[in-house]
């Protein structure tokens, strides 16, 4: 049994526009690097190797919470040291907390000789999401662990379906403004109109079928959200302009990544994906808002042990 490993944990886009809380997709960029070591006493040590000043108290860092939940289950004298090199900005909406939670769960399982099933690993990792956002959800965790696109049909009981992911390009812009996940949840209406629900489940079924059949046109027209986006997009300056101009540049479609503020777009070619990036940059230059962009592809491997 190795007692030290290095892990790469990918960023993720949750919701995929119409699939609020039930769909997510892993990205090849950005990703976090984590080094983990088994300790022979029951404690968790967290070392942050980045500028984000995240907590090192295991009860306040999602990686720590996940590892403590694994230790509670094991009831033996094992502990973990985890060194986190974070590249996915916390609060960006591209699964920063999920990468640490999923990385910690997969890494610990590997160090322990692969004791746990994939569902158990997701369950452990969800404890981290509970800390970050107040609710256990798996729409970032599942694709982060499994790679590709995940459908979370149910949390209780856990029912996760991996969907074959098409070879599409993903462009992401992260405008450097703060959108608190709790605010982004609080402003949502608690009830939906039946006509909106019908349109939304038509889109979700269309999107999943589009992925399964690699039907780009169907994916494009199903990337429509009549329930969450009209409310949440008001928290993201430039959202409508970015979206309409990206579609004008040839992107298939896209929307808010997770609870924002990042916005993502899917494209069929690298050229369209970089034209989309230029559009995003122009909009935020014009608004005078600092931003980061990524032009990437769908990550098909999930969390990887790289050393
Ligand atoms: P994202 O959508 O980018 O994951 P969240 O709002 O879900 O952003 O999570 C970020 C929150 O989780 C921040 O409040 C951050 O302080 C907290 N947090 C605790 N531990 C970590 C960690 N290891 N990585 C990222 N965020 C963490």
Short mmCIF file of C-alpha atoms and ligand atoms in Angstrom, two decimals:
data_model
loop_
_atom_site.label_atom_id
_atom_site.label_comp_id
_atom_site.label_asym_id
_atom_site.label_seq_id
_atom_site.Cartn_x
_atom_site.Cartn_y
_atom_site.Cartn_z
CA UNK A 1 0.00 0.00 0.00
CA UNK A 2 1.53 3.39 -1.04
CA UNK A 3 1.30 5.96 1.70
CA UNK A 4 1.76 9.10 -0.40
CA UNK A 5 0.03 10.14 -3.64
CA UNK A 6 -0.54 13.15 -5.89
CA UNK A 7 -4.02 13.79 -7.26
CA UNK A 8 -5.50 15.96 -9.98
CA UNK A 9 -9.11 17.04 -9.34
CA UNK A 10 -10.97 18.77 -12.20
CA UNK A 11 -13.21 21.81 -12.15
CA UNK A 12 -16.86 21.14 -12.98
CA UNK A 13 -19.89 22.90 -14.42
CA UNK A 14 -23.04 22.05 -12.46
CA UNK A 15 -26.62 22.34 -13.74
CA UNK A 16 -25.75 22.49 -17.46
CA UNK A 17 -28.39 25.20 -17.90
CA UNK A 18 -31.69 23.28 -17.69
CA UNK A 19 -30.61 20.54 -15.25
CA UNK A 20 -30.63 22.44 -11.95
CA UNK A 21 -29.14 20.19 -9.23
CA UNK A 22 -29.23 17.08 -11.45
CA UNK A 23 -26.61 17.50 -14.21
CA UNK A 24 -22.90 18.28 -14.13
CA UNK A 25 -19.85 18.07 -16.37
CA UNK A 26 -16.10 17.84 -15.67
CA UNK A 27 -13.56 20.19 -17.31
CA UNK A 28 -9.98 19.53 -18.41
CA UNK A 29 -9.03 23.03 -17.15
CA UNK A 30 -8.77 24.37 -14.49
CA UNK A 31 -7.93 21.67 -11.93
CA UNK A 32 -6.49 21.40 -8.43
CA UNK A 33 -3.44 19.37 -7.43
CA UNK A 34 -3.46 17.62 -4.05
CA UNK A 35 -0.76 15.63 -2.30
CA UNK A 36 -2.00 13.20 0.33
CA UNK A 37 -0.21 11.13 2.92
CA UNK A 38 -1.43 8.49 5.34
CA UNK A 39 -0.65 9.22 9.01
CA UNK A 40 -0.48 6.65 11.77
CA UNK A 41 -2.48 8.73 14.21
CA UNK A 42 -6.13 9.79 13.87
CA UNK A 43 -5.75 13.44 12.83
CA UNK A 44 -6.11 15.57 9.71
CA UNK A 45 -3.42 18.07 8.72
CA UNK A 46 -4.23 20.56 5.94
CA UNK A 47 -1.53 22.59 4.20
CA UNK A 48 -2.58 25.21 1.64
CA UNK A 49 -0.07 25.89 -1.15
CA UNK A 50 -1.88 28.81 -2.81
CA UNK A 51 -2.94 32.39 -2.18
CA UNK A 52 -6.58 31.78 -1.31
CA UNK A 53 -6.22 31.64 2.46
CA UNK A 54 -8.67 28.80 2.84
CA UNK A 55 -9.08 27.42 6.36
CA UNK A 56 -6.58 24.85 7.63
CA UNK A 57 -8.93 23.79 10.43
CA UNK A 58 -10.18 20.37 9.20
CA UNK A 59 -13.70 21.22 10.38
CA UNK A 60 -13.78 24.32 8.16
CA UNK A 61 -12.07 23.03 5.02
CA UNK A 62 -14.17 20.77 2.81
CA UNK A 63 -11.24 18.35 2.34
CA UNK A 64 -10.93 18.08 6.14
CA UNK A 65 -14.63 17.41 6.66
CA UNK A 66 -14.54 14.65 4.05
CA UNK A 67 -11.47 13.02 5.61
CA UNK A 68 -12.96 13.23 9.12
CA UNK A 69 -16.11 11.50 7.87
CA UNK A 70 -13.98 8.70 6.41
CA UNK A 71 -12.06 8.36 9.70
CA UNK A 72 -15.32 8.20 11.63
CA UNK A 73 -16.43 5.32 9.44
CA UNK A 74 -13.08 3.50 9.77
CA UNK A 75 -12.81 3.79 13.56
CA UNK A 76 -9.06 3.01 13.53
CA UNK A 77 -5.85 4.92 14.11
CA UNK A 78 -5.35 6.25 10.62
CA UNK A 79 -5.14 9.95 9.73
CA UNK A 80 -4.30 12.07 6.68
CA UNK A 81 -2.09 14.94 5.68
CA UNK A 82 -3.31 16.84 2.64
CA UNK A 83 -1.50 19.56 0.77
CA UNK A 84 -3.76 21.55 -1.55
CA UNK A 85 -2.52 23.49 -4.55
CA UNK A 86 -5.69 25.22 -5.63
CA UNK A 87 -6.10 26.58 -9.15
CA UNK A 88 -9.91 26.64 -9.19
CA UNK A 89 -10.85 29.88 -7.46
CA UNK A 90 -13.16 29.42 -4.46
CA UNK A 91 -16.59 30.87 -5.17
CA UNK A 92 -16.07 30.87 -8.94
CA UNK A 93 -18.98 28.51 -9.64
CA UNK A 94 -16.73 25.96 -11.33
CA UNK A 95 -16.63 23.49 -8.48
CA UNK A 96 -13.73 24.67 -6.34
CA UNK A 97 -15.10 23.13 -3.16
CA UNK A 98 -16.17 19.96 -5.00
CA UNK A 99 -12.64 19.43 -6.37
CA UNK A 100 -11.21 19.44 -2.83
CA UNK A 101 -14.00 17.23 -1.49
CA UNK A 102 -13.86 14.73 -4.36
CA UNK A 103 -10.05 14.74 -4.44
CA UNK A 104 -9.88 14.04 -0.71
CA UNK A 105 -12.42 11.18 -0.91
CA UNK A 106 -10.83 9.49 -3.94
CA UNK A 107 -7.30 10.02 -2.57
CA UNK A 108 -8.15 8.61 0.86
CA UNK A 109 -9.82 5.59 -0.71
CA UNK A 110 -6.71 4.94 -2.79
CA UNK A 111 -4.42 5.26 0.24
CA UNK A 112 -6.64 2.82 2.12
CA UNK A 113 -6.37 0.16 -0.59
CA UNK A 114 -9.68 0.96 -2.37
CA UNK A 115 -11.97 -0.04 0.50
CA UNK A 116 -15.03 1.88 -0.64
CA UNK A 117 -17.50 1.68 -3.52
CA UNK A 118 -17.95 4.58 -5.90
CA UNK A 119 -21.29 5.49 -4.25
CA UNK A 120 -19.61 5.53 -0.82
CA UNK A 121 -16.89 7.84 -2.16
CA UNK A 122 -19.58 10.22 -3.51
CA UNK A 123 -21.35 10.10 -0.11
CA UNK A 124 -18.14 11.02 1.75
CA UNK A 125 -17.41 13.83 -0.71
CA UNK A 126 -20.94 15.24 -0.33
CA UNK A 127 -20.15 15.98 3.33
CA UNK A 128 -17.74 18.61 1.98
CA UNK A 129 -20.44 20.20 -0.21
CA UNK A 130 -22.67 20.38 2.84
CA UNK A 131 -20.00 22.48 4.54
CA UNK A 132 -19.47 24.75 1.50
CA UNK A 133 -23.07 25.40 0.52
CA UNK A 134 -25.28 24.14 3.34
CA UNK A 135 -26.81 21.35 1.27
CA UNK A 136 -25.62 17.92 0.20
CA UNK A 137 -25.57 17.94 -3.58
CA UNK A 138 -23.65 15.83 -6.07
CA UNK A 139 -23.91 17.74 -9.35
CA UNK A 140 -20.28 18.89 -9.05
CA UNK A 141 -19.01 15.94 -6.98
CA UNK A 142 -20.21 13.16 -9.31
CA UNK A 143 -18.66 14.46 -12.57
CA UNK A 144 -15.53 15.50 -10.65
CA UNK A 145 -15.07 11.91 -9.44
CA UNK A 146 -16.33 10.06 -12.51
CA UNK A 147 -15.40 12.46 -15.33
CA UNK A 148 -17.64 13.33 -18.27
CA UNK A 149 -21.27 14.21 -17.72
CA UNK A 150 -23.27 12.90 -14.76
CA UNK A 151 -27.00 12.74 -14.20
CA UNK A 152 -27.93 12.70 -10.51
CA UNK A 153 -31.37 11.12 -10.78
CA UNK A 154 -31.66 10.95 -7.01
CA UNK A 155 -29.66 11.73 -3.86
CA UNK A 156 -31.81 9.63 -1.49
CA UNK A 157 -31.13 6.90 -2.46
CA UNK A 158 -28.05 7.80 -4.45
CA UNK A 159 -28.63 7.12 -8.16
CA UNK A 160 -25.96 8.52 -10.46
CA UNK A 161 -25.86 7.81 -14.17
CA UNK A 162 -22.80 8.57 -16.32
CA UNK A 163 -23.80 9.93 -19.71
CA UNK A 164 -21.44 9.51 -22.69
CA UNK A 165 -19.97 12.94 -23.28
CA UNK A 166 -19.61 14.39 -26.76
CA UNK A 167 -16.29 15.83 -28.00
CA UNK A 168 -17.27 19.44 -27.47
CA UNK A 169 -15.19 22.47 -26.50
CA UNK A 170 -16.04 24.45 -23.41
CA UNK A 171 -15.35 28.16 -22.93
CA UNK A 172 -15.70 29.59 -19.44
CA UNK A 173 -15.53 33.17 -18.23
CA UNK A 174 -15.21 33.97 -14.54
CA UNK A 175 -16.05 37.63 -13.93
CA UNK A 176 -14.34 38.50 -10.66
CA UNK A 177 -17.41 39.45 -8.71
CA UNK A 178 -18.78 37.72 -5.66
CA UNK A 179 -22.01 35.74 -5.89
CA UNK A 180 -22.64 33.89 -2.64
CA UNK A 181 -24.02 30.40 -3.26
CA UNK A 182 -26.48 30.98 -0.43
CA UNK A 183 -27.76 34.24 -2.07
CA UNK A 184 -27.99 32.53 -5.43
CA UNK A 185 -30.18 29.87 -3.81
CA UNK A 186 -32.24 32.22 -1.70
CA UNK A 187 -33.51 34.34 -4.60
CA UNK A 188 -35.02 31.34 -6.38
CA UNK A 189 -38.77 31.02 -6.39
CA UNK A 190 -40.04 28.03 -4.44
CA UNK A 191 -42.78 27.22 -6.93
CA UNK A 192 -42.85 26.89 -10.71
CA UNK A 193 -45.65 27.18 -13.22
CA UNK A 194 -46.69 23.92 -14.85
CA UNK A 195 -46.06 25.37 -18.33
CA UNK A 196 -42.48 26.25 -17.31
CA UNK A 197 -41.96 22.81 -15.77
CA UNK A 198 -43.12 21.16 -19.00
CA UNK A 199 -40.71 23.27 -21.05
CA UNK A 200 -37.86 22.54 -18.63
CA UNK A 201 -38.29 18.76 -18.56
CA UNK A 202 -38.59 18.78 -22.35
CA UNK A 203 -35.21 20.54 -22.43
CA UNK A 204 -33.59 18.17 -19.92
CA UNK A 205 -34.78 15.12 -21.87
CA UNK A 206 -33.63 16.81 -25.10
CA UNK A 207 -30.21 17.63 -23.68
CA UNK A 208 -29.59 14.11 -22.37
CA UNK A 209 -30.79 12.60 -25.66
CA UNK A 210 -28.56 15.06 -27.53
CA UNK A 211 -25.55 13.88 -25.50
CA UNK A 212 -26.45 10.21 -26.06
CA UNK A 213 -26.91 10.66 -29.82
CA UNK A 214 -24.08 13.20 -30.20
CA UNK A 215 -26.69 15.45 -31.83
CA UNK A 216 -25.19 18.93 -31.62
CA UNK A 217 -28.26 20.77 -32.89
CA UNK A 218 -30.44 19.06 -30.28
CA UNK A 219 -27.90 19.87 -27.54
CA UNK A 220 -27.91 23.50 -28.67
CA UNK A 221 -31.66 23.99 -28.66
CA UNK A 222 -32.07 22.14 -25.35
CA UNK A 223 -29.62 24.46 -23.56
CA UNK A 224 -32.49 26.65 -22.39
CA UNK A 225 -33.51 27.33 -18.80
CA UNK A 226 -36.87 28.98 -18.17
CA UNK A 227 -36.82 28.54 -14.38
CA UNK A 228 -33.47 29.36 -12.76
CA UNK A 229 -31.59 31.51 -15.28
CA UNK A 230 -34.15 34.33 -15.57
CA UNK A 231 -33.83 34.89 -11.80
CA UNK A 232 -30.13 34.14 -11.19
CA UNK A 233 -28.75 35.94 -14.23
CA UNK A 234 -29.58 39.30 -12.65
CA UNK A 235 -26.69 38.66 -10.22
CA UNK A 236 -24.22 38.45 -13.12
CA UNK A 237 -23.41 41.73 -14.88
CA UNK A 238 -23.19 41.37 -18.66
CA UNK A 239 -24.89 37.96 -18.69
CA UNK A 240 -27.46 38.64 -21.44
CA UNK A 241 -24.90 40.37 -23.64
CA UNK A 242 -22.33 37.58 -23.20
CA UNK A 243 -24.90 34.94 -23.99
CA UNK A 244 -26.37 36.54 -27.10
CA UNK A 245 -22.95 37.51 -28.52
CA UNK A 246 -21.51 34.02 -27.88
CA UNK A 247 -24.44 32.46 -29.73
CA UNK A 248 -23.75 35.00 -32.50
CA UNK A 249 -20.13 33.78 -32.61
CA UNK A 250 -21.37 30.24 -33.27
CA UNK A 251 -21.46 28.66 -29.78
CA UNK A 252 -24.06 25.90 -29.42
CA UNK A 253 -25.36 27.37 -26.19
CA UNK A 254 -24.58 27.71 -22.51
CA UNK A 255 -25.43 29.68 -19.42
CA UNK A 256 -24.55 30.10 -15.76
CA UNK A 257 -22.01 27.61 -14.40
CA UNK A 258 -23.33 26.26 -11.10
CA UNK A 259 -24.59 29.20 -9.07
CA UNK A 260 -22.31 31.62 -10.94
CA UNK A 261 -20.73 34.03 -11.47
CA UNK A 262 -18.91 31.96 -14.13
CA UNK A 263 -20.65 31.54 -17.47
CA UNK A 264 -19.88 28.65 -19.82
CA UNK A 265 -20.52 27.95 -23.50
CA UNK A 266 -20.27 24.72 -25.52
CA UNK A 267 -18.84 24.80 -29.06
CA UNK A 268 -18.23 22.22 -31.76
CA UNK A 269 -14.75 23.44 -32.81
CA UNK A 270 -11.66 24.96 -31.17
CA UNK A 271 -11.99 27.98 -33.50
CA UNK A 272 -15.56 28.72 -32.35
CA UNK A 273 -14.52 28.15 -28.71
CA UNK A 274 -11.79 30.79 -29.00
CA UNK A 275 -14.06 33.21 -30.90
CA UNK A 276 -16.45 32.74 -27.98
CA UNK A 277 -13.64 33.53 -25.54
CA UNK A 278 -12.91 36.80 -27.41
CA UNK A 279 -16.56 37.79 -27.16
CA UNK A 280 -16.51 37.14 -23.40
CA UNK A 281 -13.31 39.14 -22.97
CA UNK A 282 -14.72 42.09 -24.97
CA UNK A 283 -17.88 42.23 -22.88
CA UNK A 284 -16.02 42.27 -19.54
CA UNK A 285 -13.34 44.68 -20.84
CA UNK A 286 -16.24 46.96 -21.82
CA UNK A 287 -17.81 46.67 -18.38
CA UNK A 288 -14.46 47.23 -16.65
CA UNK A 289 -14.82 43.99 -14.66
CA UNK A 290 -11.72 41.81 -14.15
CA UNK A 291 -12.15 38.25 -15.43
CA UNK A 292 -10.46 34.91 -16.18
CA UNK A 293 -11.26 32.75 -19.16
CA UNK A 294 -10.62 29.10 -20.00
CA UNK A 295 -10.95 27.37 -23.34
CA UNK A 296 -11.02 23.69 -22.60
CA UNK A 297 -12.66 20.33 -23.33
CA UNK A 298 -14.84 17.93 -21.37
CA UNK A 299 -12.70 15.93 -18.92
CA UNK A 300 -13.47 12.24 -19.33
CA UNK A 301 -11.34 10.79 -16.51
CA UNK A 302 -12.44 12.57 -13.34
CA UNK A 303 -10.14 12.69 -10.30
CA UNK A 304 -6.82 11.08 -11.25
CA UNK A 305 -3.95 9.74 -9.17
CA UNK A 306 -1.02 11.17 -11.13
CA UNK A 307 1.86 10.05 -8.90
P1 LIG B 1 -17.50 26.84 -5.95
O1 LIG B 1 -18.80 26.83 -6.68
O2 LIG B 1 -16.45 27.51 -6.77
O3 LIG B 1 -17.11 25.51 -5.39
P2 LIG B 1 -18.57 27.40 -3.42
O4 LIG B 1 -19.21 28.68 -3.03
O5 LIG B 1 -19.37 26.16 -3.59
O6 LIG B 1 -17.69 27.74 -4.71
O7 LIG B 1 -17.44 27.00 -2.34
C1 LIG B 1 -16.55 27.91 -1.86
C2 LIG B 1 -16.73 28.06 -0.35
O8 LIG B 1 -16.24 26.89 0.31
C3 LIG B 1 -15.93 29.22 0.15
O9 LIG B 1 -16.68 29.83 1.18
C4 LIG B 1 -14.70 28.57 0.75
O10 LIG B 1 -14.14 29.33 1.82
C5 LIG B 1 -15.23 27.25 1.26
N1 LIG B 1 -14.18 26.20 1.29
C6 LIG B 1 -13.76 25.52 2.37
N2 LIG B 1 -12.80 24.64 2.02
C7 LIG B 1 -12.58 24.78 0.71
C8 LIG B 1 -11.71 24.14 -0.20
N3 LIG B 1 -10.84 23.20 0.16
N4 LIG B 1 -11.78 24.53 -1.50
C9 LIG B 1 -12.64 25.49 -1.90
N5 LIG B 1 -13.48 26.13 -1.07
C10 LIG B 1 -13.47 25.78 0.22
#
